[in-house]
Amino acid sequence: MSPEEQRARSRFFTIGAVRLAGAVTIALAVAITYGRISGVPNAFGYALLLVGILEMVIVPQILVKRWKSPPSE
């Protein structure tokens, strides 16, 4: 496997891992807001929900733009 292919593969898995972490964060936030986890205020659950959505939707797009290869001539 060439270094370019290895780099593309690692970036692909990194983006997938970021999306998965966002989904886990959202699940934790939902558990907090529904009171399944006691001792944690609902406001923290809503804030965590916002962070999870940003992590799942916005951060992968930022990574794709940053890692996009320059146009070939």
CSV table of N, CA, C and O in Angstrom, one decimal, residues 3 7 11-13 21 24-25 34 37 46 48-49 51-52 54-55 59 63 65-67 69 73:
chain,number,residue,atom,x,y,z
A,3,PRO,N,2.1,5.2,0.4
A,3,PRO,CA,1.9,6.2,1.5
A,3,PRO,C,0.6,7.0,1.3
A,3,PRO,O,-0.1,7.3,2.3
A,7,ARG,N,-2.4,7.2,4.0
A,7,ARG,CA,-2.9,8.4,4.5
A,7,ARG,C,-4.4,8.6,4.3
A,7,ARG,O,-5.1,9.0,5.2
A,11,ARG,N,-7.2,8.8,7.3
A,11,ARG,CA,-8.1,9.9,7.4
A,11,ARG,C,-9.6,9.5,7.3
A,11,ARG,O,-10.4,10.0,8.0
A,12,PHE,N,-9.9,8.5,6.5
A,12,PHE,CA,-11.3,7.9,6.4
A,12,PHE,C,-11.7,7.4,7.8
A,12,PHE,O,-12.8,7.7,8.2
A,13,PHE,N,-10.8,6.6,8.4
A,13,PHE,CA,-11.2,6.0,9.7
A,13,PHE,C,-11.2,7.1,10.8
A,13,PHE,O,-12.0,7.0,11.7
A,21,ALA,N,-17.9,9.1,17.8
A,21,ALA,CA,-17.8,9.7,19.1
A,21,ALA,C,-19.0,10.7,19.2
A,21,ALA,O,-19.5,10.9,20.3
A,24,VAL,N,-22.1,8.8,20.2
A,24,VAL,CA,-22.0,8.3,21.6
A,24,VAL,C,-22.3,9.5,22.5
A,24,VAL,O,-23.0,9.4,23.5
A,25,THR,N,-21.8,10.7,22.2
A,25,THR,CA,-22.0,11.9,23.0
A,25,THR,C,-23.5,12.2,23.0
A,25,THR,O,-24.1,12.6,24.0
A,34,TYR,N,-33.2,12.7,29.9
A,34,TYR,CA,-34.3,11.9,30.3
A,34,TYR,C,-34.2,11.5,31.8
A,34,TYR,O,-35.1,10.7,32.3
A,37,ILE,N,-29.4,9.1,34.1
A,37,ILE,CA,-28.2,9.3,34.9
A,37,ILE,C,-28.5,10.3,36.0
A,37,ILE,O,-28.7,11.5,35.7
A,46,TYR,N,-28.4,19.1,27.8
A,46,TYR,CA,-28.7,19.9,26.6
A,46,TYR,C,-27.4,20.4,26.0
A,46,TYR,O,-27.2,20.4,24.7
A,48,LEU,N,-24.4,19.1,26.3
A,48,LEU,CA,-23.7,18.0,25.7
A,48,LEU,C,-24.4,17.5,24.4
A,48,LEU,O,-23.7,17.1,23.4
A,49,LEU,N,-25.7,17.7,24.3
A,49,LEU,CA,-26.4,17.3,23.0
A,49,LEU,C,-25.9,18.3,21.9
A,49,LEU,O,-25.7,17.8,20.8
A,51,VAL,N,-23.0,19.8,21.7
A,51,VAL,CA,-21.7,19.4,21.4
A,51,VAL,C,-21.6,18.2,20.5
A,51,VAL,O,-20.9,18.1,19.6
A,52,GLY,N,-22.5,17.2,20.9
A,52,GLY,CA,-22.5,16.0,20.1
A,52,GLY,C,-23.0,16.2,18.7
A,52,GLY,O,-22.4,15.6,17.7
A,54,LEU,N,-22.6,19.0,17.0
A,54,LEU,CA,-21.5,19.7,16.3
A,54,LEU,C,-20.4,18.7,15.9
A,54,LEU,O,-19.8,18.7,14.8
A,55,GLU,N,-20.1,17.8,16.8
A,55,GLU,CA,-19.1,16.8,16.6
A,55,GLU,C,-19.4,15.8,15.5
A,55,GLU,O,-18.6,15.4,14.8
A,59,VAL,N,-17.7,18.9,12.5
A,59,VAL,CA,-16.2,18.6,12.6
A,59,VAL,C,-15.8,17.7,11.4
A,59,VAL,O,-14.7,18.0,10.9
A,63,LEU,N,-12.7,18.6,8.8
A,63,LEU,CA,-11.6,17.8,8.5
A,63,LEU,C,-11.5,17.5,7.0
A,63,LEU,O,-10.4,17.5,6.4
A,65,LYS,N,-12.5,19.4,4.5
A,65,LYS,CA,-12.0,20.6,3.8
A,65,LYS,C,-10.5,20.8,4.1
A,65,LYS,O,-9.7,21.2,3.2
A,66,ARG,N,-10.0,20.5,5.3
A,66,ARG,CA,-8.6,20.7,5.6
A,66,ARG,C,-7.7,19.6,4.9
A,66,ARG,O,-6.6,19.9,4.5
A,67,TRP,N,-8.3,18.4,4.8
A,67,TRP,CA,-7.5,17.3,4.2
A,67,TRP,C,-7.7,17.2,2.7
A,67,TRP,O,-7.1,16.3,2.1
A,69,SER,N,-7.3,17.2,-1.1
A,69,SER,CA,-6.0,17.3,-1.9
A,69,SER,C,-6.2,18.4,-2.9
A,69,SER,O,-7.2,18.7,-3.3
A,73,GLU,N,-3.1,19.2,-11.9
A,73,GLU,CA,-3.0,20.1,-13.1
A,73,GLU,C,-3.1,19.3,-14.4
A,73,GLU,O,-2.7,18.2,-14.5
